Amino acid sequence: MKTYHKYIGIIIILIIIIIIMMFIIPGKAFNPDAASLIQRMPDIDPDYTDIILPPNIAPLNFKIKEPGNNFYVKIYSEKGEPVEINSSTPKIEIPLQSWKKLLAANKGQEITIKIYAETDDGNWNEYRQISNFIAEELIDSHLAYRLIMPAHNFWNEIGIYQRNLENFDESPILVNKLTDNNCMNCHNFKNNDPDNMVMHLRGGPAGGTLLIRNGQTLKINTATDFNQAGAYPSWHPDNNRIAFSVNNLTMFFHAKGTGRDVLDKESDIIIYQIESNTITTSPKISDPQRMETFPCWSPDGKYLYFCSAPMLQSFVYLRDDSTEDLKYDNIRYDLMRVAYNAENNIWGELETVLSSSETGKTILEPRISPDGRYALLTMASYGNFPIYMTDSDVYLLDLDKRVYKRLDINSDRSDSFHAWSSNGRWFVFASKRRDGVCGNAYFSYFDQNGNTGKPFIMPQEDPEFYDTFFRNYNVPELIKGPVKSTPQQLARIAGNKEILNAVPDPVLNALKRKGNKHTDAKTTIE
Amino acid sequence: MHNSIAKKFIVCLFEYEFVFLCPIIKVHTQGKVLQRIKKYVRNNILNPRTVKFAVVGLSGVLVNMGLLYILTEYAHLFYMVSSVIAIEVSILTNFFMNDLWTWKDRVKQSWIKRIIKYHSVSFGALIANWIALVILTEWFGVYYMISNLIGICLGMVINFVLNDIWTFRDSGAKDSLNKVYKKHGDVMKSLESGKIKNRMIFKISGEIVFFLVFFFYLWQWVNPELFYNQQKPVFLTGYNFLYSFLLYPGGIVEYISLLLSQYYYYSWLGAAIITITIWILTVSTKETIKQLFGTQQVYYVHFIPAFFLIIMFSDYHFPLSNVIGLLVSILTFNIYIKLKTQNTYKRSGICLLQFFLLYYISCGSALLFAALCVLYELLKNKKILLSLIYLIIAILLPYISSYYFLVTIENSYLYLTPLCENYAPLIVSYSLYLFYIIIILISSMIKLPVKKTSSDTNVTTKNHWYDYMLQIKLHRIMEPVIVIILIILTAYLSFDFKAKLPLYMDNLAWHGRWKDILKVSTNHGFDDILVTFLTNRALYHEGRLSSEMFAYPQKWGAYGLILPRQLAAELPIQRSELFLELGHINEAEHGAYEALSLKENFPRTLQQLALIYILKNEKEAAEKCLNILKRTVLFKKWAEKYWLYIENKQLILTDPVLGKIYTRMPKTDFIVSSKSPSFDLMELLKQNPDNKTAFEYLMAFFLLERQLDSFISHLEYANLMGYHTMPRHYQEAFLIYRLSGGKLTPKLAQIQISVKTIDRFKEFQKIMKTYGGQFRSAAYKLHSTHGDTYWYYLMSKKAVSR
């Protein structure tokens, strides 16, 4: 060995020693017995206190919002090794593997978080323990959602993403920078199955509806002479039908309060029959005198639930001789359902499940629980776009008893776009409670009696993630695994000029001949 | 080898803080490092001169650190600015101390030359010091004094590297010189070294002057601060932001460009960044040409890219990322052609490794490197198969990458090339890339004769040395002079004032420099709607909108007053800022979000949104915007200031700007009109009758739209605005309304039409009469006498270029 190599070796060893010392030296030795007890729970962000959490959820990393120079956190339960974290910053990042082991070993048990903080004088404060509960039931492993900036008229980057809830991996399903920056959303899965997915891409050469069925992807055009392209979708459990709403949405703005508002000038529901590539409908779900939207099949496929309001013209009145005014804030939707026989394609009785006149609120976004007993709904003071309504809340309707209640999970900001997990024990919803600007995904436990757990925000690796993340989590949907198609594959199919044009079936043609297609209602809102 | 490296490093440790003025004599010792160090210490460090320069070096550190602290803590300068001053002062103090103390016994060149030399050597260290200071402080939260100390250490290392590859480099010229030395002895030696020195001085001076002209042009005329407003997205500190750029090819170059271009905010610094980047590109180009042609003489050909770039930077659209992409490609090609190995496998292996790395770093720019390598192997080395392999891989790699990265096939080839950018002077940017291709083609076609060294020439022709010196001098003077004249000419011809004016005015508006807007507002800028809009805003701020608006061209009518919704996609933040001032808070928010969709996390927009949410009392939303701003380098302090406003509402009320807006915000909801902004202005005024901005804008709107009835019916609000005399345009409009039979009579307190206005109107009528009542015929005359009146505007055609 050459002489100077020795010197280099010595220098490297010294550097390593210094680095090791840097980790060893900080702070006084921690002695939990000497800590002074503070008789309250510590303030942590996100709020992961008093919650019921899935046994397969990723670590609930958080930031301690208490003064301190060093922090010690102990997470433990009845069985297994406790997780201990020493941190010189208030950001607590829980090791993934230790966390998973702890949760797996303690299903149905309480999990406790003890937090200690070292003050300026070198003493330690101990806060009252945080107690959470680990549920027995798993949550679906993935969450699919759209990420978009809080847009008004314009948008830039949009993407449909999926997040592995068991860790922090997020991957795109499709992003619009691969599809000429067009708009994309309205994604839906058949019974939480990632192999059966539909999503709509609006505008540009890549525009159309992407249909992933049993892992095979097709690009279809659901627009016909009768209808525009389908928007809000719902898969029929027979895997051969998708109900779409056809909407004519327009945005308008308020001078005070929440600025944005949306008006649906007309809407219908159509059914796309996959195997025959046909579009059909029925006057029951496409009544010219009413606006139907937000279709949702019952899990057994025997009923189609949807929301319906009188046509827009009914809300227009004359202010004086020359001016028309639209009472947009009187528009309220009822919850309806219609029986359906998929085998014979026969529509049954139409019935009002819950009337807006009964609730005094507009009823939107019905989602039926996997056991068919409950419906989660969104209600707001008026209209059909709850994401912009600060008073929109998630409600639960017992379909057997026809009793509804406002859930405790709600906040004083927009809570909407809920979706069930495949086992019906969890649901996710989008809430703007954190800052009023961006909708985030919140999870809540749902027990057999219709009781819910305190909602908690989707955990992120960086505890400060939500402080600066300027995107909305739109239409969160729980799925049992990842969507396997890559964004590149989907983008190529979307960008392909070949598109399967859906054909109107005889029913639709008959309606067309009768001239039942809606014309735009004239409004004074614009 | 090790000897020289060790010695140079030790020298550089001291040298950074006091760069050598005198050439360092190389000591070639052989043997063990320890012995060499001992010898070095004996010969150099224990030398009184060495002790002196060590003292000077140490003093430089103290000056740098001390000044940084004083300027930051006591003069309250931003530490990044303090640091630049501190570094420069320490370099100067070192220079003068060395000059007057360490080497006072030496016969020297002029002090200007010495100081330039001194700076050129310490420049790299200076930049390294400063960048380390910023990165450590901003990203890693290290105390800035510690960061600076680390920066100084890093500067030493950089200084060492620079000296190793540049100052102490064994140049070909010196080799030739050595040969001559051997032949002709000491006299020749001194003459030749003098010639080479002179040649070098001309060359270096030429380059320095060239880039100084470049720098000053960018700083003073182009003004990189105006590029800043077009940057997207804004650079954020922290790993998450960096990570998002690691996910696609070209992300690294984009990240570096964003890191650097955020400093465009300071125009001089932006100019320096662009100049340095282009200077490095020029040097790399020079090295490439030297290698390709096998000559030391490149005759300023390597300046051609700089010429192209100055044209491209003059149009305010060319992104720095493209220059950096080009630069890394040329640097990588340089490394490739300098490879000594002729082994095909090794060469191809290295090339492919370079290409893969380069493609990941700079995406489409790497294709230039690939093209150059293909041509180089094909034309210079005649290796057809190898070049074919390179070509195939260059075609395939982007295609394959489009399967693995989130990029379209098109972008996998074109990203970070001019083809991907949508702006006008494409021909110039193509030329820039073609230049390198052409160079390699020419190099394969012609072989320049290796220029005989001057010493050889002297020896063979037996010319007297001073004849040769005269020849060289003229030649050497003329070359840089021509190049500098050309750069000035290029800058002059390519500078686009029309492109600059709206950007410049917009930047002034962002900083609230309304007086300056009116100073630069010129007639030929009014084809641009933004110029008209900002001029009107400036007029309002200076209290002149109601009396001087028509002194400025109003070709755009009411659109030039309140930007229409159709322009929301192009000028959203400008709309938003006006609406905020009007108190139309939700429309301000609307505009700000449109702006945010177009330019993510842009500071100006985030500032606007933060203020909006502070005013709307939406605490968490304001915090989110401020949290992002806190992660920027330049707006951290601003964010900290307004963070206090979230907690303390009193601060809003006492703030001269926010307080006013707060009182103007709508008290009850109404639907924002999509038909005419006048409805919103009327509503705002109805809810807050003392909203002077809404009033003056509403009245200006009516005047511009020639709606005199509406104007008169709202004139009574003027009673609440505290006018001492009725604004001139109101008088003019009122007069014409009454004379044209208008019946409405607003109750106006203490407001009268002045005698002067009546006299001017009489004169106006007289001129009209002279031309038979034909405005068309009288227009020319009226324009000179009454062009600033509402009457003239009213009579002129509704020639609004919408």
mmCIF file of C-alpha atoms in Angstrom, chain A residues 154-282:
data_model
loop_
_atom_site.group_PDB
_atom_site.id
_atom_site.type_symbol
_atom_site.label_atom_id
_atom_site.label_comp_id
_atom_site.label_asym_id
_atom_site.label_seq_id
_atom_site.Cartn_x
_atom_site.Cartn_y
_atom_site.Cartn_z
ATOM 1 C CA PHE A 154 -58.512 26.007 -17.288
ATOM 2 C CA TRP A 155 -56.446 23.088 -16.261
ATOM 3 C CA ASN A 156 -52.916 22.021 -16.797
ATOM 4 C CA GLU A 157 -51.730 18.674 -15.517
ATOM 5 C CA ILE A 158 -54.400 16.103 -14.782
ATOM 6 C CA GLY A 159 -53.893 12.458 -14.056
ATOM 7 C CA ILE A 160 -55.707 9.429 -12.733
ATOM 8 C CA TYR A 161 -53.449 7.843 -10.141
ATOM 9 C CA GLN A 162 -53.484 4.833 -7.880
ATOM 10 C CA ARG A 163 -52.012 4.661 -4.453
ATOM 11 C CA ASN A 164 -51.058 1.510 -2.614
ATOM 12 C CA LEU A 165 -52.627 2.056 0.793
ATOM 13 C CA GLU A 166 -50.376 -0.533 2.384
ATOM 14 C CA ASN A 167 -47.320 1.600 1.717
ATOM 15 C CA PHE A 168 -46.682 4.947 0.079
ATOM 16 C CA ASP A 169 -46.328 3.911 -3.546
ATOM 17 C CA GLU A 170 -48.263 6.057 -5.939
ATOM 18 C CA SER A 171 -48.303 5.398 -9.654
ATOM 19 C CA PRO A 172 -50.191 6.966 -12.514
ATOM 20 C CA ILE A 173 -52.936 5.066 -14.281
ATOM 21 C CA LEU A 174 -53.038 7.713 -16.997
ATOM 22 C CA VAL A 175 -51.808 11.289 -17.134
ATOM 23 C CA ASN A 176 -52.929 13.904 -19.585
ATOM 24 C CA LYS A 177 -49.445 14.854 -20.654
ATOM 25 C CA LEU A 178 -49.568 11.613 -22.610
ATOM 26 C CA THR A 179 -52.925 12.464 -24.137
ATOM 27 C CA ASP A 180 -52.560 15.999 -25.470
ATOM 28 C CA ASN A 181 -53.348 17.590 -22.114
ATOM 29 C CA ASN A 182 -57.026 16.799 -22.352
ATOM 30 C CA CYS A 183 -59.376 16.545 -19.403
ATOM 31 C CA MET A 184 -59.929 13.161 -17.810
ATOM 32 C CA ASN A 185 -62.058 11.887 -14.983
ATOM 33 C CA CYS A 186 -65.316 9.981 -14.444
ATOM 34 C CA HIS A 187 -63.495 6.789 -13.580
ATOM 35 C CA ASN A 188 -65.339 3.857 -12.117
ATOM 36 C CA PHE A 189 -64.678 0.200 -11.363
ATOM 37 C CA LYS A 190 -66.944 -2.812 -11.373
ATOM 38 C CA ASN A 191 -67.254 -3.899 -7.723
ATOM 39 C CA ASN A 192 -63.821 -2.501 -6.785
ATOM 40 C CA ASP A 193 -62.194 -4.668 -9.435
ATOM 41 C CA PRO A 194 -59.129 -3.027 -11.038
ATOM 42 C CA ASP A 195 -59.456 -5.243 -14.122
ATOM 43 C CA ASN A 196 -62.783 -3.651 -15.005
ATOM 44 C CA MET A 197 -62.502 0.058 -15.216
ATOM 45 C CA VAL A 198 -63.997 2.857 -17.225
ATOM 46 C CA MET A 199 -62.818 6.440 -17.550
ATOM 47 C CA HIS A 200 -63.698 9.350 -19.734
ATOM 48 C CA LEU A 201 -61.256 11.556 -21.617
ATOM 49 C CA ARG A 202 -62.652 14.823 -22.858
ATOM 50 C CA GLY A 203 -61.448 16.659 -25.933
ATOM 51 C CA GLY A 204 -58.587 16.336 -28.352
ATOM 52 C CA PRO A 205 -57.603 13.392 -30.504
ATOM 53 C CA ALA A 206 -57.405 11.179 -27.418
ATOM 54 C CA GLY A 207 -60.978 12.006 -26.414
ATOM 55 C CA GLY A 208 -63.348 9.131 -25.754
ATOM 56 C CA THR A 209 -64.197 6.575 -23.127
ATOM 57 C CA LEU A 210 -61.525 4.069 -22.151
ATOM 58 C CA LEU A 211 -62.944 0.754 -21.142
ATOM 59 C CA ILE A 212 -60.743 -1.805 -19.436
ATOM 60 C CA ARG A 213 -62.698 -5.048 -19.320
ATOM 61 C CA ASN A 214 -61.092 -8.165 -17.918
ATOM 62 C CA GLY A 215 -57.765 -6.489 -18.481
ATOM 63 C CA GLN A 216 -58.447 -5.692 -22.182
ATOM 64 C CA THR A 217 -58.680 -2.031 -23.133
ATOM 65 C CA LEU A 218 -61.006 -0.469 -25.700
ATOM 66 C CA LYS A 219 -61.636 3.092 -26.696
ATOM 67 C CA ILE A 220 -65.288 3.771 -27.305
ATOM 68 C CA ASN A 221 -67.368 6.717 -28.292
ATOM 69 C CA THR A 222 -70.594 6.720 -26.326
ATOM 70 C CA ALA A 223 -71.940 9.779 -28.128
ATOM 71 C CA THR A 224 -74.709 9.150 -30.644
ATOM 72 C CA ASP A 225 -77.194 11.342 -32.484
ATOM 73 C CA PHE A 226 -79.358 11.132 -29.395
ATOM 74 C CA ASN A 227 -76.827 11.849 -26.712
ATOM 75 C CA GLN A 228 -73.504 13.390 -25.921
ATOM 76 C CA ALA A 229 -70.744 11.219 -24.516
ATOM 77 C CA GLY A 230 -71.450 9.595 -21.162
ATOM 78 C CA ALA A 231 -69.992 11.140 -18.027
ATOM 79 C CA TYR A 232 -70.695 9.739 -14.515
ATOM 80 C CA PRO A 233 -70.535 5.941 -14.928
ATOM 81 C CA SER A 234 -71.677 2.900 -12.986
ATOM 82 C CA TRP A 235 -70.934 -0.722 -13.904
ATOM 83 C CA HIS A 236 -73.665 -3.269 -13.829
ATOM 84 C CA PRO A 237 -72.541 -6.396 -11.925
ATOM 85 C CA ASP A 238 -73.125 -8.546 -15.045
ATOM 86 C CA ASN A 239 -70.062 -6.814 -16.488
ATOM 87 C CA ASN A 240 -71.914 -6.097 -19.717
ATOM 88 C CA ARG A 241 -73.587 -2.807 -18.979
ATOM 89 C CA ILE A 242 -72.484 0.589 -17.859
ATOM 90 C CA ALA A 243 -74.941 3.282 -16.959
ATOM 91 C CA PHE A 244 -73.748 6.793 -17.824
ATOM 92 C CA SER A 245 -75.226 10.151 -17.122
ATOM 93 C CA VAL A 246 -75.181 12.607 -19.996
ATOM 94 C CA ASN A 247 -74.799 16.112 -18.652
ATOM 95 C CA ASN A 248 -74.627 19.622 -19.964
ATOM 96 C CA LEU A 249 -72.730 21.359 -17.214
ATOM 97 C CA THR A 250 -71.863 25.008 -17.079
ATOM 98 C CA MET A 251 -69.913 26.946 -14.510
ATOM 99 C CA PHE A 252 -70.882 30.253 -12.956
ATOM 100 C CA PHE A 253 -69.406 32.355 -10.198
ATOM 101 C CA HIS A 254 -70.478 33.993 -6.971
ATOM 102 C CA ALA A 255 -69.116 37.291 -5.727
ATOM 103 C CA LYS A 256 -69.059 36.213 -2.093
ATOM 104 C CA GLY A 257 -68.335 32.956 -0.325
ATOM 105 C CA THR A 258 -67.299 30.013 -2.424
ATOM 106 C CA GLY A 259 -66.746 31.396 -5.879
ATOM 107 C CA ARG A 260 -67.436 28.463 -8.148
ATOM 108 C CA ASP A 261 -70.813 26.939 -8.854
ATOM 109 C CA VAL A 262 -72.120 24.578 -11.481
ATOM 110 C CA LEU A 263 -75.396 24.252 -13.244
ATOM 111 C CA ASP A 264 -76.554 21.213 -15.155
ATOM 112 C CA LYS A 265 -78.712 22.520 -17.961
ATOM 113 C CA GLU A 266 -80.000 19.118 -18.947
ATOM 114 C CA SER A 267 -79.165 15.528 -18.229
ATOM 115 C CA ASP A 268 -80.258 11.989 -18.934
ATOM 116 C CA ILE A 269 -79.084 8.493 -18.196
ATOM 117 C CA ILE A 270 -78.054 6.092 -20.920
ATOM 118 C CA ILE A 271 -76.941 2.471 -20.786
ATOM 119 C CA TYR A 272 -73.982 1.285 -22.785
ATOM 120 C CA GLN A 273 -74.226 -2.425 -23.564
ATOM 121 C CA ILE A 274 -70.683 -3.580 -23.997
ATOM 122 C CA GLU A 275 -71.063 -6.779 -25.951
ATOM 123 C CA SER A 276 -73.483 -5.381 -28.491
ATOM 124 C CA ASN A 277 -71.780 -1.966 -28.474
ATOM 125 C CA THR A 278 -75.176 -0.302 -28.262
ATOM 126 C CA ILE A 279 -76.602 2.579 -26.313
ATOM 127 C CA THR A 280 -80.036 2.290 -24.880
ATOM 128 C CA THR A 281 -82.186 4.140 -22.425
ATOM 129 C CA SER A 282 -85.722 4.277 -21.161
#
